[in-house]
XYZ file of C-alpha atoms in Angstrom:
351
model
C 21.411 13.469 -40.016
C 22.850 12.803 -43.254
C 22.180 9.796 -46.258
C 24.810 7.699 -47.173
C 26.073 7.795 -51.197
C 26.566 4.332 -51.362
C 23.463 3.354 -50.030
C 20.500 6.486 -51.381
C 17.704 6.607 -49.386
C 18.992 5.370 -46.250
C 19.724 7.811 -43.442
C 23.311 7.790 -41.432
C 22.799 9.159 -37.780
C 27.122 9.537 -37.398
C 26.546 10.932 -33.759
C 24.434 7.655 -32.921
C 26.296 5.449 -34.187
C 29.484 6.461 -32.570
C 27.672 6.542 -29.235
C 27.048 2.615 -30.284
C 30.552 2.244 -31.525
C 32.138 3.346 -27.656
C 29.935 1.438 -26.285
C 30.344 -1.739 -28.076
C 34.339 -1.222 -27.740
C 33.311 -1.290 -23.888
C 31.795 -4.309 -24.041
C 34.309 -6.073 -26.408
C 37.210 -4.927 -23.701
C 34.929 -6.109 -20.663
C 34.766 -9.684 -22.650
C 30.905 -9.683 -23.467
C 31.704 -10.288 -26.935
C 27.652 -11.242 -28.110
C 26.711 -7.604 -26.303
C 29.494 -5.691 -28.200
C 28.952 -7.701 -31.472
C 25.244 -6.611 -31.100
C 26.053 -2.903 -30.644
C 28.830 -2.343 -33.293
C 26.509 -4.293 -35.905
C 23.608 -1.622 -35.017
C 26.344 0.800 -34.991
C 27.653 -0.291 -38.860
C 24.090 0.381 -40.092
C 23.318 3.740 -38.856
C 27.280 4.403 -40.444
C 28.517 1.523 -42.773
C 31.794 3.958 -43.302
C 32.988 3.854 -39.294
C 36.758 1.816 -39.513
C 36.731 1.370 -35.684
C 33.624 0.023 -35.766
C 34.345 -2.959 -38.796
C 38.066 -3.422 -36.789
C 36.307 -4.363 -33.426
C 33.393 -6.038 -35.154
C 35.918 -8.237 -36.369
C 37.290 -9.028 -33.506
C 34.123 -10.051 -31.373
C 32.803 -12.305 -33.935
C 33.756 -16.169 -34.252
C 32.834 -17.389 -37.421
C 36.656 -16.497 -39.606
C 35.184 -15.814 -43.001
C 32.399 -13.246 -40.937
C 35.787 -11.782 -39.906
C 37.702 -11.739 -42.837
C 34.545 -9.721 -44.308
C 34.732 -6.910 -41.465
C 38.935 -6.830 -42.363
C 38.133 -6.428 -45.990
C 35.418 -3.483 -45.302
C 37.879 -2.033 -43.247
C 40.546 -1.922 -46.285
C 37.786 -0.446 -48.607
C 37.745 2.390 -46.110
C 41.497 2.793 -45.601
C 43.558 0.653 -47.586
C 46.458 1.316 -45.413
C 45.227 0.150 -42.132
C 47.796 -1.851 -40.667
C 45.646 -4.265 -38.179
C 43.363 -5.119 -41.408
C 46.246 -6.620 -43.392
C 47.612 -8.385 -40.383
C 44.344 -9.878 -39.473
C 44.070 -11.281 -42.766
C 47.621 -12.284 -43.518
C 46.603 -14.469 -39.855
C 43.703 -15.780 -41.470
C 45.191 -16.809 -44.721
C 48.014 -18.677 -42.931
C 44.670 -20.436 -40.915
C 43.108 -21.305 -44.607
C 40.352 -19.181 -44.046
C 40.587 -16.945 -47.072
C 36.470 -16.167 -48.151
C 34.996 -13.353 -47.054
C 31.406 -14.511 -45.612
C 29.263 -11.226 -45.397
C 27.205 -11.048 -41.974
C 23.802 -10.668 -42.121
C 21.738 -7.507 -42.534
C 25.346 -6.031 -43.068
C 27.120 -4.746 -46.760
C 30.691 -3.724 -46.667
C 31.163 -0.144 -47.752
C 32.283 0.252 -51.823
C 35.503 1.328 -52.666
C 33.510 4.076 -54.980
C 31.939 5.324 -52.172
C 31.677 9.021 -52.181
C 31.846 11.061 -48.887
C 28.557 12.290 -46.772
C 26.450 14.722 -48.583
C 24.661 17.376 -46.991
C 20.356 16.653 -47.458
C 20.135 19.038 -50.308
C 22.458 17.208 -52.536
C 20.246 13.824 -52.063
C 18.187 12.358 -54.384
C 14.306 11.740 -53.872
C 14.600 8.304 -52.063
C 11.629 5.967 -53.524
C 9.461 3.789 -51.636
C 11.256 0.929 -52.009
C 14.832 2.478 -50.694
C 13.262 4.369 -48.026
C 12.858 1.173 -46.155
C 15.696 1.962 -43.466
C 14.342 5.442 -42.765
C 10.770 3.536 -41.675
C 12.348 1.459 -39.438
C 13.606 4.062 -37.763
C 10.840 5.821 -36.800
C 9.190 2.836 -35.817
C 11.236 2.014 -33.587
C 11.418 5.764 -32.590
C 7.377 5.434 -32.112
C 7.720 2.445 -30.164
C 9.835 3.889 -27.486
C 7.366 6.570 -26.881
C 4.617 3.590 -26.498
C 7.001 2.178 -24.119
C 7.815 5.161 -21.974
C 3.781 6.024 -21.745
C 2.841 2.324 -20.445
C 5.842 2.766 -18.167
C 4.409 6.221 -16.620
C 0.764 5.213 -16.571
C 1.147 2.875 -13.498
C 3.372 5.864 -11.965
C 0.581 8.363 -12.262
C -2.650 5.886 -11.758
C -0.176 4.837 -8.212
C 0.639 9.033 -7.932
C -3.600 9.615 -7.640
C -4.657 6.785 -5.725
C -2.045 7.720 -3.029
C -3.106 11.593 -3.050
C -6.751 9.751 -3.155
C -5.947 7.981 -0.049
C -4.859 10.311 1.654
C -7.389 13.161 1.089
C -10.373 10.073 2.374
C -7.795 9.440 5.358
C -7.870 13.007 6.575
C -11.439 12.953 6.141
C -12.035 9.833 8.224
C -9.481 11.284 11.159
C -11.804 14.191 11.670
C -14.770 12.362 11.712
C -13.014 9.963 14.174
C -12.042 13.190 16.438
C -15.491 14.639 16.297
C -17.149 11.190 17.567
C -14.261 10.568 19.756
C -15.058 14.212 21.154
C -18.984 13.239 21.584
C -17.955 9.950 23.097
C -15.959 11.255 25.780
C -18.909 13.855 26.958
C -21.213 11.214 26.752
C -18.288 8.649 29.019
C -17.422 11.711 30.758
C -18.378 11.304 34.682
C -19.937 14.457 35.828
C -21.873 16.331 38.839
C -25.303 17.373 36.557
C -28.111 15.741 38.056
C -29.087 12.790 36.187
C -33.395 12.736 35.549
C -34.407 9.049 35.980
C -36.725 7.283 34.192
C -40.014 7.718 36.800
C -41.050 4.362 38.229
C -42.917 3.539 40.962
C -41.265 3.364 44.151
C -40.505 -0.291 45.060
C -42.080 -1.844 47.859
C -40.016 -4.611 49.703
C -41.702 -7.829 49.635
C -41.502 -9.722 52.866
C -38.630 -12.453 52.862
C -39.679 -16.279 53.768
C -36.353 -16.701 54.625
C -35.107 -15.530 57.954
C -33.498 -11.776 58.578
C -29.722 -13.532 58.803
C -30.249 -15.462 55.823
C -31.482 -12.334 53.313
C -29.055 -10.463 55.085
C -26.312 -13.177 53.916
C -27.822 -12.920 50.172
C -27.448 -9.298 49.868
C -23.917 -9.181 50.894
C -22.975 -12.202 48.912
C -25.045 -10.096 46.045
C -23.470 -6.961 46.523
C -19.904 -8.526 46.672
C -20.954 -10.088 43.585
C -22.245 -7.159 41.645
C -18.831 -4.458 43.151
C -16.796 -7.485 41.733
C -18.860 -7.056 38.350
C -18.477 -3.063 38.552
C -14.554 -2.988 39.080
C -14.148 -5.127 36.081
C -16.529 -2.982 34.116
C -14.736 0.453 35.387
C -11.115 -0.895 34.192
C -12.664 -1.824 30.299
C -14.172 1.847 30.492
C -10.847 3.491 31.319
C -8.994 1.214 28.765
C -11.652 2.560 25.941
C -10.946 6.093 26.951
C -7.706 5.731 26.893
C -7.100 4.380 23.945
C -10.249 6.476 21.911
C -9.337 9.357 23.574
C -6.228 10.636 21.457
C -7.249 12.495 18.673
C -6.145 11.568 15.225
C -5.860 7.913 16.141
C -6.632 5.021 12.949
C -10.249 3.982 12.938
C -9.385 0.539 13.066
C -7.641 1.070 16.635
C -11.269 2.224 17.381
C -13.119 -0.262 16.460
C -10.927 -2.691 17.830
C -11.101 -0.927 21.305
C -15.297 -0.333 20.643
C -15.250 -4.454 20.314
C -13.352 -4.919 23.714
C -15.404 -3.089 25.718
C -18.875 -4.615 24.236
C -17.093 -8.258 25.247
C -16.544 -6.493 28.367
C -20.344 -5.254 29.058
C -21.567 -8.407 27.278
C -20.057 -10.847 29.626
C -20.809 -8.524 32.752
C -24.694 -8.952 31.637
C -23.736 -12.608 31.597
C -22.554 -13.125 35.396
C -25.573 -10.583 36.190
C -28.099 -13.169 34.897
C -26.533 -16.113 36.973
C -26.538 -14.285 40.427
C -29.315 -14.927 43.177
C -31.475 -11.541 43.960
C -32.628 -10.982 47.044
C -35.965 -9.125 46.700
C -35.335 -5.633 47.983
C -32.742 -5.751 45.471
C -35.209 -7.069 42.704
C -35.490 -3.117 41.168
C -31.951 -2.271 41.155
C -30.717 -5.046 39.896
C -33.316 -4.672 36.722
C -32.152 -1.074 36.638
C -28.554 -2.068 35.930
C -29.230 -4.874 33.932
C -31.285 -2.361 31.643
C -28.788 0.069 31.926
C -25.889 -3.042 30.252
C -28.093 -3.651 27.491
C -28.620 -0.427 26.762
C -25.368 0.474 26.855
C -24.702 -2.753 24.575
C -27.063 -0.906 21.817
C -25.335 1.801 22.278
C -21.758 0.262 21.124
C -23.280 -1.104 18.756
C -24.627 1.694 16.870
C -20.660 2.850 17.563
C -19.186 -0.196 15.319
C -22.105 0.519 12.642
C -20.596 4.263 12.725
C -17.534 3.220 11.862
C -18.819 0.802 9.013
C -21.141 3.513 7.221
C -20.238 6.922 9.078
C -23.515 7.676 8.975
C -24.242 10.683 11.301
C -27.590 8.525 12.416
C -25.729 6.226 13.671
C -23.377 8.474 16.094
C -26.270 10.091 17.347
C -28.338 6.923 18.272
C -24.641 5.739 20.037
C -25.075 9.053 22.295
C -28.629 8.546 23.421
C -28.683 4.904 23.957
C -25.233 5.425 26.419
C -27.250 8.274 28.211
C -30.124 6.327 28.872
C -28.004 3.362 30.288
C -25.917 6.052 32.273
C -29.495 7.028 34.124
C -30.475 3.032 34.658
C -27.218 2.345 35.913
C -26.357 5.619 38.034
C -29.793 4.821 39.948
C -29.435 1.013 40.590
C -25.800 1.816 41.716
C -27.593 4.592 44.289
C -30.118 1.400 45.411
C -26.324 -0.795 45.746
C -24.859 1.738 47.824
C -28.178 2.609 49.891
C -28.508 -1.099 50.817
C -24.893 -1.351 51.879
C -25.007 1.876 54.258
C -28.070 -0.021 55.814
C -26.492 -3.557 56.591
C -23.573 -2.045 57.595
C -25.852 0.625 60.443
C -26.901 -2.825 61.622
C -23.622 -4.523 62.527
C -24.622 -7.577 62.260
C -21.943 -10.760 62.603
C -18.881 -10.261 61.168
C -19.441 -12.502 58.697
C -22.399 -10.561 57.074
C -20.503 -7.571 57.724
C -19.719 -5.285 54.326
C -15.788 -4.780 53.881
């Protein structure tokens, strides 16, 4: 970087400004004649001696005594040039002979002195030094600019390496309770301990033998209807909780589906008739539902908090409903082995 003679104190950047000067011919030759006005003039002030650069200035600006000015800078630099003395011989035959200097912009002296190397220049004073300010200003901007421009990159950069690290975290916890759930679904041959409870005793029916005998079929088509539906949402939740490393929110979504499922089933339970040796049994399994509704939703409040608590009061509330409901379905299927030993009408008879 050297410092102009004609001007002390203010700092010529010659590799710059010629980038500027190519540039703004590009422009001028692609017809945006504001951009490449812009650029050469930013161009002519990091190196007020550049011909090309007064020569094509010239011929992007409109106002003629703004371009007789750049023609007459360019003679001061080379009195010769051939395109300068055309360009104003045009002019002058327009009547536009007086040389209007463009703002922020001084034509080059004809006593101008070539570049000097930095220890050949004077001390600049405060008051000259004004160009050299600018620059780093500007230069100190930029770096501003390019910080506030990476900040968002790296704050977005974290949050995403964030996200993912709590997203891995949440899949294994997901597996694990998946894992827990399907032991706890699972069906298996280990002997279930039931709750102890008196043995019922079957109360004596005022209604006669065909007409309980009518109830309990149309009760225990009722509740196998109630028990399909209930076995299909189980499979569905397996199914679709069983994969490990599926999204949480799949989860929950399937976790909700099959509470409808178990909430509805306790639902149609409370609006059938019970014949009385079925009274016990069909307590057990309504116990066994609502337990198993606790137990889902201690799931969903797992998946809100991931509180450990929470999984393991999910496991023992589904065990206890699998013991109500594994001995009411042993009364269902006892009953139905005993209507059908007594072949009664083939109405009343279990399909």
């Amino acid at each position: 970087m050297t410092t102009t003679a004609g001007e002390p104190g203010v700092r010529a950047n010659p590799t710059e400004a010629r980038e500027l000067v190519e540039r703004g011919i590009a422009a001028a030759r692609g017809g945006q004649r504001r951009v490449a006005a812009g650029l050469l003039a930013r161009a002519l002030k990091l190196d007020p001696r550049d011909e090309r650069a007064w020569l094509w200035l010239s011929e992007v600006v409109d106002d003629p005594e703004q371009r007789a000015f750049c023609l007459h800078a360019v003679l001061r630099i080379n009195p010769h040039n051939p395109h300068a003395h055309r360009g104003l011989a045009y002019l002058a035959r327009q009547g536009t002979t007086t040389a209007r200097q463009i703002a922020d912009l001084t034509a080059p002296t004809a006593e101008s002195t070539p570049l000097t190397t930095p220890t050949e220049q004077a001390p600049a004073s405060p008051n000259r030094d004004w160009w050299l300010q600018w620059r780093w200003q500007r230069y100190e901007t930029s770096r501003v600019r390019v910080v506030l421009w990476l900040l968002p990159i790296v704050l977005l950069t974290v949050a995403l390496l964030l996200h993912q690290s709590v997203r891995a975290a949440r899949e294994q916890a997901l597996a694990a309770l998946a894992a827990e759930q399907e032991q706890t679904f699972a069906i298996t041959n280990d002997p279930v301990l039931p709750l102890a409870t008196p043995t019922p005793v079957p109360e004596l029916e005022a209604e006669p033998l065909a007409v309980v005998e009518s109830l309990t079929v149309s009760y225990l088509t009722a509740i196998d209807t109630i028990r399909a539906e209930l076995r299909k949402a189980t499979d569905t939740y397996r199914q679709e909780t069983g994969q490990p490393g599926g999204a949480s929110i799949n989860h929950v979504a399937a976790t909700q589906r099959l509470r409808a499922a178990v909430a509805q089933a306790l639902a149609d339970l409370g609006e059938l008739r019970v014949p009385g040796v079925l009274t016990p049994a069909h307590e057990d399994y309504r116990r066994g539902l609502e337990l198993e509704l606790a137990g889902l939703d201690a799931i969903l409040e797992f998946y809100s908090t991931y509180d450990v608590a929470n999984a393991n009061r999910a496991a023992l509330r589904l065990q206890e409903a699998r013991a109500f409901i594994e001995r009411a379905q042993a009364s269902f299927q006892n009953q139905s082995q005993i209507l059908g030993e007594r072949s009664i009408v083939s109405a009343y008879t279990i399909r």
